[in-house]
């Protein structure tokens, strides 16, 4: 009985140790990569031209204060194909690979941590 209790304690303790190691790895490695990759990727998305509907502009100006206190519309990121097309220069494609890679590795680190937990 003592051996069973001791081995159970060791097994549970070792899995918690692995969880702590992967959590620290994600915090110090994955989180900075997600932040940097996400910021870089958003800068690439800013180069994508989004069409503006004139009816939406007219409705935004209606009402008191010219629509000043209306909530901002929810940000919808452009499709990845549009982002790549907007960054077709050699430097732009390198940026797509760099920022996309950083963000992907960071997201993979976060997914691994969630799986281990």
PDB file of C-alpha atoms in Angstrom:
ATOM      1  CA  UNK A   1       0.000   0.000   0.000  1.00  0.00           C
ATOM      2  CA  UNK A   2       2.792   2.421   0.866  1.00  0.00           C
ATOM      3  CA  UNK A   3       4.517   1.691  -2.442  1.00  0.00           C
ATOM      4  CA  UNK A   4       1.276   2.366  -4.364  1.00  0.00           C
ATOM      5  CA  UNK A   5       0.696   5.677  -2.584  1.00  0.00           C
ATOM      6  CA  UNK A   6       4.329   6.751  -3.077  1.00  0.00           C
ATOM      7  CA  UNK A   7       4.364   5.839  -6.789  1.00  0.00           C
ATOM      8  CA  UNK A   8       1.035   7.621  -7.327  1.00  0.00           C
ATOM      9  CA  UNK A   9       2.444  10.742  -5.648  1.00  0.00           C
ATOM     10  CA  UNK A  10       5.575  10.611  -7.823  1.00  0.00           C
ATOM     11  CA  UNK A  11       3.581  10.118 -11.039  1.00  0.00           C
ATOM     12  CA  UNK A  12       1.203  12.970 -10.263  1.00  0.00           C
ATOM     13  CA  UNK A  13       4.091  15.200  -9.188  1.00  0.00           C
ATOM     14  CA  UNK A  14       6.090  14.484 -12.335  1.00  0.00           C
ATOM     15  CA  UNK A  15       3.188  15.360 -14.625  1.00  0.00           C
ATOM     16  CA  UNK A  16       2.737  18.618 -12.770  1.00  0.00           C
ATOM     17  CA  UNK A  17       6.450  19.273 -13.187  1.00  0.00           C
ATOM     18  CA  UNK A  18       6.162  18.728 -16.952  1.00  0.00           C
ATOM     19  CA  UNK A  19       3.171  21.097 -17.040  1.00  0.00           C
ATOM     20  CA  UNK A  20       5.143  23.773 -15.186  1.00  0.00           C
ATOM     21  CA  UNK A  21       8.110  23.395 -17.555  1.00  0.00           C
ATOM     22  CA  UNK A  22       5.915  23.717 -20.652  1.00  0.00           C
ATOM     23  CA  UNK A  23       4.034  26.666 -19.134  1.00  0.00           C
ATOM     24  CA  UNK A  24       7.278  28.539 -18.450  1.00  0.00           C
ATOM     25  CA  UNK A  25       8.511  27.666 -21.940  1.00  0.00           C
ATOM     26  CA  UNK A  26       5.353  29.069 -23.456  1.00  0.00           C
ATOM     27  CA  UNK A  27       5.449  32.227 -21.325  1.00  0.00           C
ATOM     28  CA  UNK A  28       9.106  33.020 -22.052  1.00  0.00           C
ATOM     29  CA  UNK A  29       9.305  31.669 -25.624  1.00  0.00           C
ATOM     30  CA  UNK A  30       5.845  31.357 -27.184  1.00  0.00           C
ATOM     31  CA  UNK A  31       4.204  34.506 -25.850  1.00  0.00           C
ATOM     32  CA  UNK A  32       6.876  36.924 -27.194  1.00  0.00           C
ATOM     33  CA  UNK A  33       6.758  35.156 -30.561  1.00  0.00           C
ATOM     34  CA  UNK A  34       2.955  35.421 -30.672  1.00  0.00           C
ATOM     35  CA  UNK A  35       3.071  39.108 -29.761  1.00  0.00           C
ATOM     36  CA  UNK A  36       5.824  40.008 -32.244  1.00  0.00           C
ATOM     37  CA  UNK A  37       4.399  37.831 -35.013  1.00  0.00           C
ATOM     38  CA  UNK A  38       0.878  39.162 -34.451  1.00  0.00           C
ATOM     39  CA  UNK A  39       2.033  42.789 -34.540  1.00  0.00           C
ATOM     40  CA  UNK A  40       4.083  42.193 -37.684  1.00  0.00           C
ATOM     41  CA  UNK A  41       1.245  40.334 -39.359  1.00  0.00           C
ATOM     42  CA  UNK A  42      -1.201  43.162 -38.577  1.00  0.00           C
ATOM     43  CA  UNK A  43       1.225  45.604 -40.217  1.00  0.00           C
ATOM     44  CA  UNK A  44       1.071  43.426 -43.334  1.00  0.00           C
ATOM     45  CA  UNK A  45      -2.740  43.363 -43.161  1.00  0.00           C
ATOM     46  CA  UNK A  46      -2.776  47.159 -43.038  1.00  0.00           C
ATOM     47  CA  UNK A  47      -1.417  47.207 -46.604  1.00  0.00           C
ATOM     48  CA  UNK A  48      -4.541  45.424 -47.879  1.00  0.00           C
ATOM     49  CA  UNK A  49      -7.035  47.857 -49.393  1.00  0.00           C
ATOM     50  CA  UNK A  50     -10.536  47.285 -48.080  1.00  0.00           C
ATOM     51  CA  UNK A  51     -13.477  48.626 -50.068  1.00  0.00           C
ATOM     52  CA  UNK A  52     -15.606  51.191 -48.241  1.00  0.00           C
ATOM     53  CA  UNK A  53     -19.366  51.160 -48.701  1.00  0.00           C
ATOM     54  CA  UNK A  54     -20.673  54.726 -49.280  1.00  0.00           C
ATOM     55  CA  UNK A  55     -23.996  53.843 -47.609  1.00  0.00           C
ATOM     56  CA  UNK A  56     -22.168  52.975 -44.374  1.00  0.00           C
ATOM     57  CA  UNK A  57     -20.392  56.344 -44.438  1.00  0.00           C
ATOM     58  CA  UNK A  58     -23.708  58.189 -44.892  1.00  0.00           C
ATOM     59  CA  UNK A  59     -25.340  56.276 -42.038  1.00  0.00           C
ATOM     60  CA  UNK A  60     -22.373  56.975 -39.764  1.00  0.00           C
ATOM     61  CA  UNK A  61     -22.878  60.720 -40.246  1.00  0.00           C
ATOM     62  CA  UNK A  62     -26.608  60.618 -39.438  1.00  0.00           C
ATOM     63  CA  UNK A  63     -27.940  61.333 -35.973  1.00  0.00           C
ATOM     64  CA  UNK A  64     -26.804  63.675 -33.240  1.00  0.00           C
ATOM     65  CA  UNK A  65     -23.134  64.573 -33.119  1.00  0.00           C
ATOM     66  CA  UNK A  66     -22.580  63.138 -36.611  1.00  0.00           C
ATOM     67  CA  UNK A  67     -22.166  59.572 -35.359  1.00  0.00           C
ATOM     68  CA  UNK A  68     -19.301  60.533 -33.051  1.00  0.00           C
ATOM     69  CA  UNK A  69     -20.400  58.224 -30.245  1.00  0.00           C
ATOM     70  CA  UNK A  70     -21.193  55.166 -32.316  1.00  0.00           C
ATOM     71  CA  UNK A  71     -19.147  52.066 -31.533  1.00  0.00           C
ATOM     72  CA  UNK A  72     -16.387  51.146 -33.937  1.00  0.00           C
ATOM     73  CA  UNK A  73     -17.183  48.261 -36.241  1.00  0.00           C
ATOM     74  CA  UNK A  74     -15.572  44.960 -35.307  1.00  0.00           C
ATOM     75  CA  UNK A  75     -12.214  44.402 -37.011  1.00  0.00           C
ATOM     76  CA  UNK A  76     -12.407  41.654 -39.605  1.00  0.00           C
ATOM     77  CA  UNK A  77      -8.956  40.621 -40.829  1.00  0.00           C
ATOM     78  CA  UNK A  78      -8.576  40.205 -44.579  1.00  0.00           C
ATOM     79  CA  UNK A  79      -8.101  36.714 -46.000  1.00  0.00           C
ATOM     80  CA  UNK A  80      -4.534  35.426 -46.062  1.00  0.00           C
ATOM     81  CA  UNK A  81      -4.546  35.370 -49.874  1.00  0.00           C
ATOM     82  CA  UNK A  82      -5.309  39.100 -49.985  1.00  0.00           C
ATOM     83  CA  UNK A  83      -2.535  39.772 -47.459  1.00  0.00           C
ATOM     84  CA  UNK A  84      -0.003  37.859 -49.563  1.00  0.00           C
ATOM     85  CA  UNK A  85      -1.166  39.571 -52.771  1.00  0.00           C
ATOM     86  CA  UNK A  86      -0.760  43.010 -51.168  1.00  0.00           C
ATOM     87  CA  UNK A  87       2.839  42.172 -50.209  1.00  0.00           C
ATOM     88  CA  UNK A  88       4.196  40.869 -53.527  1.00  0.00           C
ATOM     89  CA  UNK A  89       7.527  42.696 -53.500  1.00  0.00           C
ATOM     90  CA  UNK A  90      10.592  40.585 -52.547  1.00  0.00           C
ATOM     91  CA  UNK A  91      10.836  42.385 -49.210  1.00  0.00           C
ATOM     92  CA  UNK A  92       7.111  41.969 -48.697  1.00  0.00           C
ATOM     93  CA  UNK A  93       7.245  38.213 -49.245  1.00  0.00           C
ATOM     94  CA  UNK A  94      10.165  37.971 -46.832  1.00  0.00           C
ATOM     95  CA  UNK A  95       8.061  39.857 -44.276  1.00  0.00           C
ATOM     96  CA  UNK A  96       5.149  37.485 -44.849  1.00  0.00           C
ATOM     97  CA  UNK A  97       7.414  34.496 -44.218  1.00  0.00           C
ATOM     98  CA  UNK A  98       9.098  36.099 -41.180  1.00  0.00           C
ATOM     99  CA  UNK A  99       6.001  37.384 -39.379  1.00  0.00           C
ATOM    100  CA  UNK A 100       3.884  34.404 -40.350  1.00  0.00           C
ATOM    101  CA  UNK A 101       6.573  32.018 -39.150  1.00  0.00           C
ATOM    102  CA  UNK A 102       7.026  33.805 -35.826  1.00  0.00           C
ATOM    103  CA  UNK A 103       3.306  33.862 -35.208  1.00  0.00           C
ATOM    104  CA  UNK A 104       2.916  30.200 -36.224  1.00  0.00           C
ATOM    105  CA  UNK A 105       5.699  29.002 -33.905  1.00  0.00           C
ATOM    106  CA  UNK A 106       4.243  31.036 -31.048  1.00  0.00           C
ATOM    107  CA  UNK A 107       0.752  29.650 -31.658  1.00  0.00           C
ATOM    108  CA  UNK A 108       2.167  26.105 -31.837  1.00  0.00           C
ATOM    109  CA  UNK A 109       3.879  26.663 -28.473  1.00  0.00           C
ATOM    110  CA  UNK A 110       0.590  27.810 -26.958  1.00  0.00           C
ATOM    111  CA  UNK A 111      -1.298  24.835 -28.395  1.00  0.00           C
ATOM    112  CA  UNK A 112       1.355  22.431 -27.053  1.00  0.00           C
ATOM    113  CA  UNK A 113       1.059  23.994 -23.587  1.00  0.00           C
ATOM    114  CA  UNK A 114      -2.739  23.672 -23.666  1.00  0.00           C
ATOM    115  CA  UNK A 115      -2.433  20.039 -24.772  1.00  0.00           C
ATOM    116  CA  UNK A 116       0.024  19.224 -21.967  1.00  0.00           C
ATOM    117  CA  UNK A 117      -2.248  20.826 -19.366  1.00  0.00           C
TER     118      UNK A 117
END
